[in-house]
PDB file of C-alpha atoms and ligand atoms in Angstrom:
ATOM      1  CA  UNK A 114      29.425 -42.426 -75.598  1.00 98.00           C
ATOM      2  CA  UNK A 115      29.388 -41.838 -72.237  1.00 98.00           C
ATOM      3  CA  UNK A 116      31.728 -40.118 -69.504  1.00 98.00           C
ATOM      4  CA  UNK A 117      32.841 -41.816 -66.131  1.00 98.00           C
ATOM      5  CA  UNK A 118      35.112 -40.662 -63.840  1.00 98.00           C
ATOM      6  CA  UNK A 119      38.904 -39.794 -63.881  1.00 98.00           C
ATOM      7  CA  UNK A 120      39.427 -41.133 -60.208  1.00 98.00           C
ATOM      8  CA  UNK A 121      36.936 -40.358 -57.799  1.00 98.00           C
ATOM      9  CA  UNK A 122      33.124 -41.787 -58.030  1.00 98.00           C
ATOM     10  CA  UNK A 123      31.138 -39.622 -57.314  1.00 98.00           C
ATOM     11  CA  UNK A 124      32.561 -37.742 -60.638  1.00 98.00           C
ATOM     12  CA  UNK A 125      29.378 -39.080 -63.055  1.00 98.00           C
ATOM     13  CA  UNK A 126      26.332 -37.177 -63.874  1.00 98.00           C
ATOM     14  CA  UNK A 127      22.515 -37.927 -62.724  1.00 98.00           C
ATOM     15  CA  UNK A 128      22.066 -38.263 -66.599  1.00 98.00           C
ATOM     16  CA  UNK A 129      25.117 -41.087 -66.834  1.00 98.00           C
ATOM     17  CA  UNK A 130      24.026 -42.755 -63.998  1.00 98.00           C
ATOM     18  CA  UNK A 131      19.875 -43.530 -65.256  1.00 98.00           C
ATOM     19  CA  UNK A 132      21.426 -44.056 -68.749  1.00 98.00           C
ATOM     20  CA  UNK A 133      23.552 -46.722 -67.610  1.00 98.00           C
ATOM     21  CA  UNK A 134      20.507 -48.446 -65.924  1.00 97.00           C
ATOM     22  CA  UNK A 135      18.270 -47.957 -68.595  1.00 98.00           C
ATOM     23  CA  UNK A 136      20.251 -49.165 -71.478  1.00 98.00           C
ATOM     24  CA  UNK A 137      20.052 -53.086 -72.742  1.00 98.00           C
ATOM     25  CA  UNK A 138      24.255 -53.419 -72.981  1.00 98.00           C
ATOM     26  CA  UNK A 139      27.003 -51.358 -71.342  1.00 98.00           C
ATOM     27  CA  UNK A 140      30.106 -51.965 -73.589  1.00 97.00           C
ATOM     28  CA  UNK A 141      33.142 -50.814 -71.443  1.00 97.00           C
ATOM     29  CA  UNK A 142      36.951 -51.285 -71.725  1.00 96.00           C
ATOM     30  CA  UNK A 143      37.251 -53.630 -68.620  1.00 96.00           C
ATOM     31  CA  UNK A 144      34.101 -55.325 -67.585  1.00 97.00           C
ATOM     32  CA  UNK A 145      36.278 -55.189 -63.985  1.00 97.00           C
ATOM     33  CA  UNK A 146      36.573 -51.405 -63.676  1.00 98.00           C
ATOM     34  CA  UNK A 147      33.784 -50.834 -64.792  1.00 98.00           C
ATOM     35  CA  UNK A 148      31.884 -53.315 -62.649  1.00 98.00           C
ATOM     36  CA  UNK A 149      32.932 -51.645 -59.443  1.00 98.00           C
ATOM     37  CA  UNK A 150      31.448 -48.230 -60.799  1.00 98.00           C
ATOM     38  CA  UNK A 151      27.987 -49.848 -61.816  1.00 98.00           C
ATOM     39  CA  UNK A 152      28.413 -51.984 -58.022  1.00 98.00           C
ATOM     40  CA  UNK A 153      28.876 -48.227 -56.154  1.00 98.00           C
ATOM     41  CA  UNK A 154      25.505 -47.550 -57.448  1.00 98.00           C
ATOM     42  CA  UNK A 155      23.888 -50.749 -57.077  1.00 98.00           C
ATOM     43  CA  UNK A 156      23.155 -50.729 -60.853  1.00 98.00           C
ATOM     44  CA  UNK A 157      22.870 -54.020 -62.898  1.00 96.00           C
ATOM     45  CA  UNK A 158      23.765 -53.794 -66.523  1.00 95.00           C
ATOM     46  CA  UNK A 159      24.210 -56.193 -68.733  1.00 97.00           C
ATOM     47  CA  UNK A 160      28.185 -55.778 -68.912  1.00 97.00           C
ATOM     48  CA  UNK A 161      30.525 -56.715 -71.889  1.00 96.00           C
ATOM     49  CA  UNK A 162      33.984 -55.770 -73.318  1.00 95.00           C
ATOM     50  CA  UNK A 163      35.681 -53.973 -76.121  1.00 92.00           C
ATOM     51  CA  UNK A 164      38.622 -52.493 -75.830  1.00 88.00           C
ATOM     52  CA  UNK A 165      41.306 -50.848 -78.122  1.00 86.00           C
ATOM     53  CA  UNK A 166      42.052 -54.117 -79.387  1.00 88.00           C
ATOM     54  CA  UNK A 167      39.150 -56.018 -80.016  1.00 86.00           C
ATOM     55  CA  UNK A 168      37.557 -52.869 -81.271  1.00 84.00           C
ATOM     56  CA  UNK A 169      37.940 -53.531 -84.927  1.00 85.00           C
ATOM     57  CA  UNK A 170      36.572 -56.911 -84.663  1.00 87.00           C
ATOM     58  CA  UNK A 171      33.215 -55.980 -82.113  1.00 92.00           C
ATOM     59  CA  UNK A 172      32.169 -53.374 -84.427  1.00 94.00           C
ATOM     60  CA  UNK A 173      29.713 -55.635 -86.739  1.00 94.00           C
ATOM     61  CA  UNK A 174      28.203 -57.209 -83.579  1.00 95.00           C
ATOM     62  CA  UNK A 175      27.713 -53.747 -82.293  1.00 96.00           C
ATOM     63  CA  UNK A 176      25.866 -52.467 -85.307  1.00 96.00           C
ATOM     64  CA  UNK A 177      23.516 -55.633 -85.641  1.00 95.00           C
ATOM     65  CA  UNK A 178      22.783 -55.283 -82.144  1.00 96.00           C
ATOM     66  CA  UNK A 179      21.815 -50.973 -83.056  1.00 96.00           C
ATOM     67  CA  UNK A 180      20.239 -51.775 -86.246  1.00 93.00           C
ATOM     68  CA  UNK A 181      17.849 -54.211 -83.924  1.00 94.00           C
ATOM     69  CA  UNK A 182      17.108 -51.145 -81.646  1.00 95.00           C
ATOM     70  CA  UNK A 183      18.800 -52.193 -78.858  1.00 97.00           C
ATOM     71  CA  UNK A 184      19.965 -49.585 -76.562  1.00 98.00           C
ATOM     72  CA  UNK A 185      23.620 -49.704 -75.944  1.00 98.00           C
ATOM     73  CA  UNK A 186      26.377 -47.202 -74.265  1.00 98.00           C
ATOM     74  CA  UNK A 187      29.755 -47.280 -74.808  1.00 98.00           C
ATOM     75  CA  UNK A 188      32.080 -46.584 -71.668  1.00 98.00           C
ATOM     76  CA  UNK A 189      35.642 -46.415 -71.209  1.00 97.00           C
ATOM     77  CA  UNK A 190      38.028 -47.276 -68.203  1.00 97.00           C
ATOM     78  CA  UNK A 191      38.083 -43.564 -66.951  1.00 98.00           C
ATOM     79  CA  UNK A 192      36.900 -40.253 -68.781  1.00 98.00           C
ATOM     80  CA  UNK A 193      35.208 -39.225 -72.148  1.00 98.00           C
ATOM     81  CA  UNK A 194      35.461 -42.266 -74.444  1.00 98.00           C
ATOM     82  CA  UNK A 195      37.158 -41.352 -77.675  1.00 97.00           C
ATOM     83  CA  UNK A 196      39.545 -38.830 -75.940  1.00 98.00           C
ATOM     84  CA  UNK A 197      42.758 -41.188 -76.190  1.00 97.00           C
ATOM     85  CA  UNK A 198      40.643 -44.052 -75.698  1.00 96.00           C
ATOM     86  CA  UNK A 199      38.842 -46.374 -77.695  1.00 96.00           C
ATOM     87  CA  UNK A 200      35.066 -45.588 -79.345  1.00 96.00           C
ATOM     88  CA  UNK A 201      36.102 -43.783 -82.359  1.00 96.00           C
ATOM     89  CA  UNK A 202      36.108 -46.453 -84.720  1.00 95.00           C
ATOM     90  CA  UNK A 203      32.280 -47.159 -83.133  1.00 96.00           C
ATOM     91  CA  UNK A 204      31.413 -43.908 -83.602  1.00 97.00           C
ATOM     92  CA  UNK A 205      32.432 -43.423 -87.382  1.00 96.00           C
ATOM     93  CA  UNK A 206      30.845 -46.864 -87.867  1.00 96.00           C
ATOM     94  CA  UNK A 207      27.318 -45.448 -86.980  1.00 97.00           C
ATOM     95  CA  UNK A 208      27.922 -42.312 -88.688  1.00 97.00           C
ATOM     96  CA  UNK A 209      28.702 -44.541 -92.110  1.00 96.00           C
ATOM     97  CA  UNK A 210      25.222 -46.301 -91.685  1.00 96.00           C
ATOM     98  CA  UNK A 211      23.433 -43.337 -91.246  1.00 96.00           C
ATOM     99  CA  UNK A 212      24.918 -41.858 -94.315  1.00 95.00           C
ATOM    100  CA  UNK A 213      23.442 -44.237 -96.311  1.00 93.00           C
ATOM    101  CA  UNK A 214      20.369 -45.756 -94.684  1.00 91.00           C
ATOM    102  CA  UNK A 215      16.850 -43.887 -94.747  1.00 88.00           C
ATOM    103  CA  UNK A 216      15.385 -41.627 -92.451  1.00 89.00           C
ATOM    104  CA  UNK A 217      13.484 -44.248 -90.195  1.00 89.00           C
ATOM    105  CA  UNK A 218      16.754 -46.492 -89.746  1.00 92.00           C
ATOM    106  CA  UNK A 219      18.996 -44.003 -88.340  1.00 95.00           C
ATOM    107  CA  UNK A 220      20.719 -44.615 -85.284  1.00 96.00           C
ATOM    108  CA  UNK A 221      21.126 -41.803 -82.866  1.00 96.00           C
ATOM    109  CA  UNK A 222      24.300 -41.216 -80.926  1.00 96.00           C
ATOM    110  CA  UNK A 223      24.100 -39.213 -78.027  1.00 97.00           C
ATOM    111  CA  UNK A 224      27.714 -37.687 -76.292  1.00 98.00           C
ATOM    112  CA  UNK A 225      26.537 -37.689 -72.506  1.00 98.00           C
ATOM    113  CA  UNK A 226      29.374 -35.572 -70.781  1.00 98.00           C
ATOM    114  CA  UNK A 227      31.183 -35.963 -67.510  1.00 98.00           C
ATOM    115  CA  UNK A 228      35.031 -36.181 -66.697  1.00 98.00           C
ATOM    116  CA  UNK A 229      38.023 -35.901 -68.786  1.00 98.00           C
ATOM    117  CA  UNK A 230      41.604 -35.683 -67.528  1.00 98.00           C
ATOM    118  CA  UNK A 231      41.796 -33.392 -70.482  1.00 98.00           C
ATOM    119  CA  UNK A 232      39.213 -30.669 -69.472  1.00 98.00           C
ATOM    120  CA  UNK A 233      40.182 -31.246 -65.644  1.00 98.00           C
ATOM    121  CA  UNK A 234      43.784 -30.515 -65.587  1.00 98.00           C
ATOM    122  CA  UNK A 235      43.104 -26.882 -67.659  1.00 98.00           C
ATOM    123  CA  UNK A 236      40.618 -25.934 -65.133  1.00 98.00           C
ATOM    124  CA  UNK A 237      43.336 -26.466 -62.166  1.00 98.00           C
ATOM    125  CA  UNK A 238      46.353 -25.187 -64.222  1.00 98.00           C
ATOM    126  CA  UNK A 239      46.077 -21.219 -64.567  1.00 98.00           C
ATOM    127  CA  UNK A 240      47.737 -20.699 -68.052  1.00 98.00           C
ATOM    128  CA  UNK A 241      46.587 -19.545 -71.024  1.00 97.00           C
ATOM    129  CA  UNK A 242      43.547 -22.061 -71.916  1.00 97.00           C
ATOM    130  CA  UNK A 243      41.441 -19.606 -74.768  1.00 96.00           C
ATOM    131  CA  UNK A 244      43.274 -21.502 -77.603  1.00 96.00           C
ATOM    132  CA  UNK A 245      45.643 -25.109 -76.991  1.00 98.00           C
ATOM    133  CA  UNK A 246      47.031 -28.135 -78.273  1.00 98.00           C
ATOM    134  CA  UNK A 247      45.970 -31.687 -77.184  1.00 98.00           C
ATOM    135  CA  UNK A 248      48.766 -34.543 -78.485  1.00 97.00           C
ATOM    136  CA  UNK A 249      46.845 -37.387 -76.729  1.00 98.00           C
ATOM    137  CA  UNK A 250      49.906 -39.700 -75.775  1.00 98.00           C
ATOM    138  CA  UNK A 251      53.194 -39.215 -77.043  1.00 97.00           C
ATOM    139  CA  UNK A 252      55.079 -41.701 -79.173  1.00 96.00           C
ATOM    140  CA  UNK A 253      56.807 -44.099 -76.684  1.00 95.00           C
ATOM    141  CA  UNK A 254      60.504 -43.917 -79.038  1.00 91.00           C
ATOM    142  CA  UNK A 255      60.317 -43.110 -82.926  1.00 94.00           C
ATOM    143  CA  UNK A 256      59.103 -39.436 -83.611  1.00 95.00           C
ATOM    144  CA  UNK A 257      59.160 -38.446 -79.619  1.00 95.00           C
ATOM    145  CA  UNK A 258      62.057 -35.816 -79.774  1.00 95.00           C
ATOM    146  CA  UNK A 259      60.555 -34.266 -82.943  1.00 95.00           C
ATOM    147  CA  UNK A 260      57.039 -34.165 -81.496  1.00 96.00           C
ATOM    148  CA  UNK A 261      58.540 -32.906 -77.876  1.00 95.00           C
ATOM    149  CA  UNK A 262      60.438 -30.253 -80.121  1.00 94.00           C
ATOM    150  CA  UNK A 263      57.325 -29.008 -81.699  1.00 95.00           C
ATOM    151  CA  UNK A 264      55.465 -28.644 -78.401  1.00 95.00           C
ATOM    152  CA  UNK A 265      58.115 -26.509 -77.326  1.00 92.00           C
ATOM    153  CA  UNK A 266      58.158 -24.547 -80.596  1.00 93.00           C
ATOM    154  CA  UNK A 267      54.319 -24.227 -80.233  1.00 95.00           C
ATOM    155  CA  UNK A 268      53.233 -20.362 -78.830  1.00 95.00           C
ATOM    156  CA  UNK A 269      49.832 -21.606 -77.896  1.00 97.00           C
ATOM    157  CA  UNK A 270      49.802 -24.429 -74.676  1.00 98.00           C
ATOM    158  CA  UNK A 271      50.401 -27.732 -75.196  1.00 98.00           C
ATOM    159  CA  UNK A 272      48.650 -30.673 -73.481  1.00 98.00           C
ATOM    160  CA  UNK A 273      49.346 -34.266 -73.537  1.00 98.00           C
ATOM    161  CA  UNK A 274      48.887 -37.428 -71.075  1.00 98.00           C
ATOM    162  CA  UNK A 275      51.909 -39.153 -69.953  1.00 98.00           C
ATOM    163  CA  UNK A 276      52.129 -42.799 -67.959  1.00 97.00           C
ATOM    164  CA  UNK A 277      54.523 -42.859 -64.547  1.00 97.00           C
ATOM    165  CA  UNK A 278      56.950 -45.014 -66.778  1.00 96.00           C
ATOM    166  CA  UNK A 279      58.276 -42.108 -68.626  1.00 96.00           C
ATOM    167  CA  UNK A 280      56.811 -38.819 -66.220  1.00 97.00           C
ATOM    168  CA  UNK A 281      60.677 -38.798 -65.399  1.00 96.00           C
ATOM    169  CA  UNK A 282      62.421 -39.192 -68.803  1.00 96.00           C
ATOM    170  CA  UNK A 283      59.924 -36.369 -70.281  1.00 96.00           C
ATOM    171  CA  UNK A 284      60.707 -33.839 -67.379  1.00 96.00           C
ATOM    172  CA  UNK A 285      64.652 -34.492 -68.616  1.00 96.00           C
ATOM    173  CA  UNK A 286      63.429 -34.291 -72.264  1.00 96.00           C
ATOM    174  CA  UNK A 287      61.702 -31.507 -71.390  1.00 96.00           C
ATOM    175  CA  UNK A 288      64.561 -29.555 -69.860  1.00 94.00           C
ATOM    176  CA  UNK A 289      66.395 -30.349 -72.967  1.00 94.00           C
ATOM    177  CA  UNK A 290      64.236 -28.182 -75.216  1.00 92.00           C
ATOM    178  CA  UNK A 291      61.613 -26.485 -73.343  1.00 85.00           C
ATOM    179  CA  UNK A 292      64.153 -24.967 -70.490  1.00 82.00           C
ATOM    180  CA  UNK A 293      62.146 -21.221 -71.107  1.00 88.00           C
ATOM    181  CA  UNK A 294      58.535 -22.713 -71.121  1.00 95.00           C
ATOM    182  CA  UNK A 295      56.481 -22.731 -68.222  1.00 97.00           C
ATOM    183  CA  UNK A 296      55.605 -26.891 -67.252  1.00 98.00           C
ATOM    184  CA  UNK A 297      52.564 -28.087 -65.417  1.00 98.00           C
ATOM    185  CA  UNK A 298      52.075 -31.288 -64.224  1.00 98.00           C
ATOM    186  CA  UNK A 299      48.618 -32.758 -62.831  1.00 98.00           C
ATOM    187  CA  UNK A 300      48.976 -35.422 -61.191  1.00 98.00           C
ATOM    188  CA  UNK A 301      45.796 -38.109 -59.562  1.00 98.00           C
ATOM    189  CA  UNK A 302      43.169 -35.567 -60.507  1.00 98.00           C
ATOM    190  CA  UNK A 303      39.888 -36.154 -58.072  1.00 98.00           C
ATOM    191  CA  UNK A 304      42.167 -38.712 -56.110  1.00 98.00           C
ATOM    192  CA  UNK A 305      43.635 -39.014 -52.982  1.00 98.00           C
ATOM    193  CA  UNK A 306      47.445 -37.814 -53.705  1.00 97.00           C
ATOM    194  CA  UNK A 307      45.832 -35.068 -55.820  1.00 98.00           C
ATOM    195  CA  UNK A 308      48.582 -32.052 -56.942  1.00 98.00           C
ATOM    196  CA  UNK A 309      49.538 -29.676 -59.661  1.00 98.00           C
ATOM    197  CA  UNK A 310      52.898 -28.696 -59.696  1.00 98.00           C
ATOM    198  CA  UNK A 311      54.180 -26.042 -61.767  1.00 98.00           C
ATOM    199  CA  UNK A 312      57.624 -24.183 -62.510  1.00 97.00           C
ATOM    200  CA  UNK A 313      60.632 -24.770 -64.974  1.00 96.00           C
ATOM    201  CA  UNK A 314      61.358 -28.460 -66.264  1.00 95.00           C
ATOM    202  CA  UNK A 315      64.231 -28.217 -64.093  1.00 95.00           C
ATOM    203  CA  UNK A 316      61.776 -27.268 -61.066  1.00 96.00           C
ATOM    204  CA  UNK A 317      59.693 -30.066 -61.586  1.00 97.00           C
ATOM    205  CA  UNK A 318      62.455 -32.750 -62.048  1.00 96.00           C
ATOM    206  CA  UNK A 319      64.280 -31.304 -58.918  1.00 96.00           C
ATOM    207  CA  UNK A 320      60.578 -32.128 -57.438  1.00 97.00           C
ATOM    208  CA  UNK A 321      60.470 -35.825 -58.209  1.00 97.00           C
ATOM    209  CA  UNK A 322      63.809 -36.659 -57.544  1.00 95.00           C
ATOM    210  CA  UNK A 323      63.287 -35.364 -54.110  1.00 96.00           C
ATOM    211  CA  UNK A 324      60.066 -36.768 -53.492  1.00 96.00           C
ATOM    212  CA  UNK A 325      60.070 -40.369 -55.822  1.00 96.00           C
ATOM    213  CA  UNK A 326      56.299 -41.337 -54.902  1.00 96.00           C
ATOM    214  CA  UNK A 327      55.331 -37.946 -57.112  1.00 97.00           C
ATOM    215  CA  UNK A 328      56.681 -39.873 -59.938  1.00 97.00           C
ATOM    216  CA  UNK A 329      53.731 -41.966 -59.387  1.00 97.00           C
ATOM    217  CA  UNK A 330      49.967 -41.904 -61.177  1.00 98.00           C
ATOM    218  CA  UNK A 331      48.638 -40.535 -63.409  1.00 98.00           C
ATOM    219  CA  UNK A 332      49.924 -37.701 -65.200  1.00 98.00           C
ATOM    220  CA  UNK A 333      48.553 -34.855 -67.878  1.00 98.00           C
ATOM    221  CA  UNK A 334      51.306 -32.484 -68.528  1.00 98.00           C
ATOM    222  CA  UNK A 335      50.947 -28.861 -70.173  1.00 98.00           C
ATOM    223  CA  UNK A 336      53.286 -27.109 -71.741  1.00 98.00           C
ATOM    224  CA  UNK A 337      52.925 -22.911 -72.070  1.00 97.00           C
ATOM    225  CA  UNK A 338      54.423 -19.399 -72.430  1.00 92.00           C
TER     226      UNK A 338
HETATM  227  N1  SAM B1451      39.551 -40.661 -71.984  1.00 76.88           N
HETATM  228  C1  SAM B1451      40.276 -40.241 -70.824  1.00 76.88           C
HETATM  229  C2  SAM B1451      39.886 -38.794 -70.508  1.00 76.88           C
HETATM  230  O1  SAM B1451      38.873 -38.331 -71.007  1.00 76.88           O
HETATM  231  O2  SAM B1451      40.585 -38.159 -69.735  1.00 76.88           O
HETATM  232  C3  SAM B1451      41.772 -40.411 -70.975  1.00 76.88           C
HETATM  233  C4  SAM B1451      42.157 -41.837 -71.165  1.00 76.88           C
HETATM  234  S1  SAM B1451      43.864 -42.092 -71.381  1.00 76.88           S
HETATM  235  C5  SAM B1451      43.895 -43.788 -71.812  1.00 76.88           C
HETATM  236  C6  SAM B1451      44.457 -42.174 -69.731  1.00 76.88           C
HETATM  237  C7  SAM B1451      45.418 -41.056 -69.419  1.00 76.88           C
HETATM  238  O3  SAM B1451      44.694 -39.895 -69.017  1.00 76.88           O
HETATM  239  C8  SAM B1451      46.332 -41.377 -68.247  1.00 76.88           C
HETATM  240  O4  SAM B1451      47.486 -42.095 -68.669  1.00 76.88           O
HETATM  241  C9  SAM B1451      46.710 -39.985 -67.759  1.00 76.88           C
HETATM  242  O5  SAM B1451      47.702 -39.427 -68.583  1.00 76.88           O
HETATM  243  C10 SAM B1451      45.385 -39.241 -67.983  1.00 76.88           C
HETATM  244  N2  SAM B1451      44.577 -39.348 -66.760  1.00 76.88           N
HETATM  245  C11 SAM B1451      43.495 -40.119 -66.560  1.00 76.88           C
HETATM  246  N3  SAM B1451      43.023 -39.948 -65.307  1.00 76.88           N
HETATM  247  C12 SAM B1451      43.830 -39.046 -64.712  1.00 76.88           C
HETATM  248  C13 SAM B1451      43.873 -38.456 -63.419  1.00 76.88           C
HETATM  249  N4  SAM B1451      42.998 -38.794 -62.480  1.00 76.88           N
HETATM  250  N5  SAM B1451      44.835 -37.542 -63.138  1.00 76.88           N
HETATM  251  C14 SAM B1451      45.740 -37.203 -64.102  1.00 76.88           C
HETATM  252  N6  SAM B1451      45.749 -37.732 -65.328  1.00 76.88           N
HETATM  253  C15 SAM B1451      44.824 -38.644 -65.638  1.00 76.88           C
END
């Protein structure tokens, strides 16, 4: 399982980078993206796909491939696979071998670390980071107000990733319930457009609606006292 970067290239470790050209198979997300990372660094790995839905059905080929020692990493479109991304099932899969096979057979999995929108937007956001929640992405319709209602209940911060297509519906969902909770919004991490903004719900939505292009990106939103 192994880490790429969140935006810009040259986020991905001297560790990532030989692993990726030592390894017999990269499986990534989208041979595409991940083609132009391997291209910036004039690596040539043998590239193939599985994403979030062909996950399930990869998972056997994966594991014949392991159980005949080939070396394989798993990387997803941006980030630490597994973090609301695809990998877990993977993962667990080698974990249920190695339950039951014997010592020689096991298969080792090794986490090699590197970006995560996650990790990146708590280091830029100056609130209370010693104990938080992470909800991954939020349901687009059924169970949303209940599970916006809970981060706002919530006394310790609350993180969760949101797409441009609803950034501007949360900030009104969020003024709804969270009108006393302090919001921050990082947007295009390690990219170009780059910002955190911070203040009331109200703040922020007075924000995009003055400025629309903010309303664009990538988005990992926190929630705190
Ligand atoms: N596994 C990834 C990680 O470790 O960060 C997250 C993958 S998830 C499918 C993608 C979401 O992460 C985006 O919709 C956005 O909410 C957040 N994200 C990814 N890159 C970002 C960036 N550069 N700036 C802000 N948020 C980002």
């Amino acid at each position: 399982m192994l880490a790429t970067p969140i935006g810009n290239l040259e986020d991905i470790t001297l560790r990532a980078l030989r692993i990726l050209g030592e390894v017999d198979i990269v499986f990534c997300e989208d041979t595409r993206v991940t083609r132009k990372l391997l291209n910036k660094y004039d690596l040539h790995a043998n590239l193939q796909s599985m994403n979030a839905c062909s996950e399930e059905g990869k998972i056997d080929h994966i594991m014949d491939l392991l159980a005949d020692g080939k070396k394989i990493a798993y990387v997803s479109d941006a980030g630490t696979p597994c973090i609301s991304d695809p990998g877990v099932k993977l993962v667990s899969a080698v974990r249920m071998f190695n339950k039951s096979a014997g010592h020689e057979k096991q298969i080792k999995i090794a986490g090699i670390p590197g970006a995560s929108a996650l990790a990146t937007a708590l280091s830029v956001a100056g609130i209370p980071t010693n104990k938080f929640l992470f909800f991954g992405f939020l349901p687009k319709k059924k169970g949303r107000v209940t599970m916006i209602k809970e981060i706002c209940e919530s006394k310790y911060t609350v993180v969760f990733y949101e797409s441009s297509h609803r950034i501007l519906k949360l900030m009104y969902q969020l003024k709804a319930y969270a009108s006393h909770k302090k919001i921050t919004v990082a947007r295009e991490l390690t990219k170009v457009y780059e910002e955190v903004l911070q203040g009331s719900a109200d703040d922020i939505l007075a924000e995009f609606e003055n400025n629309p292009q903010k309303q664009k990106g990538e988005f990992v939103v926190m929630v705190s006292e």
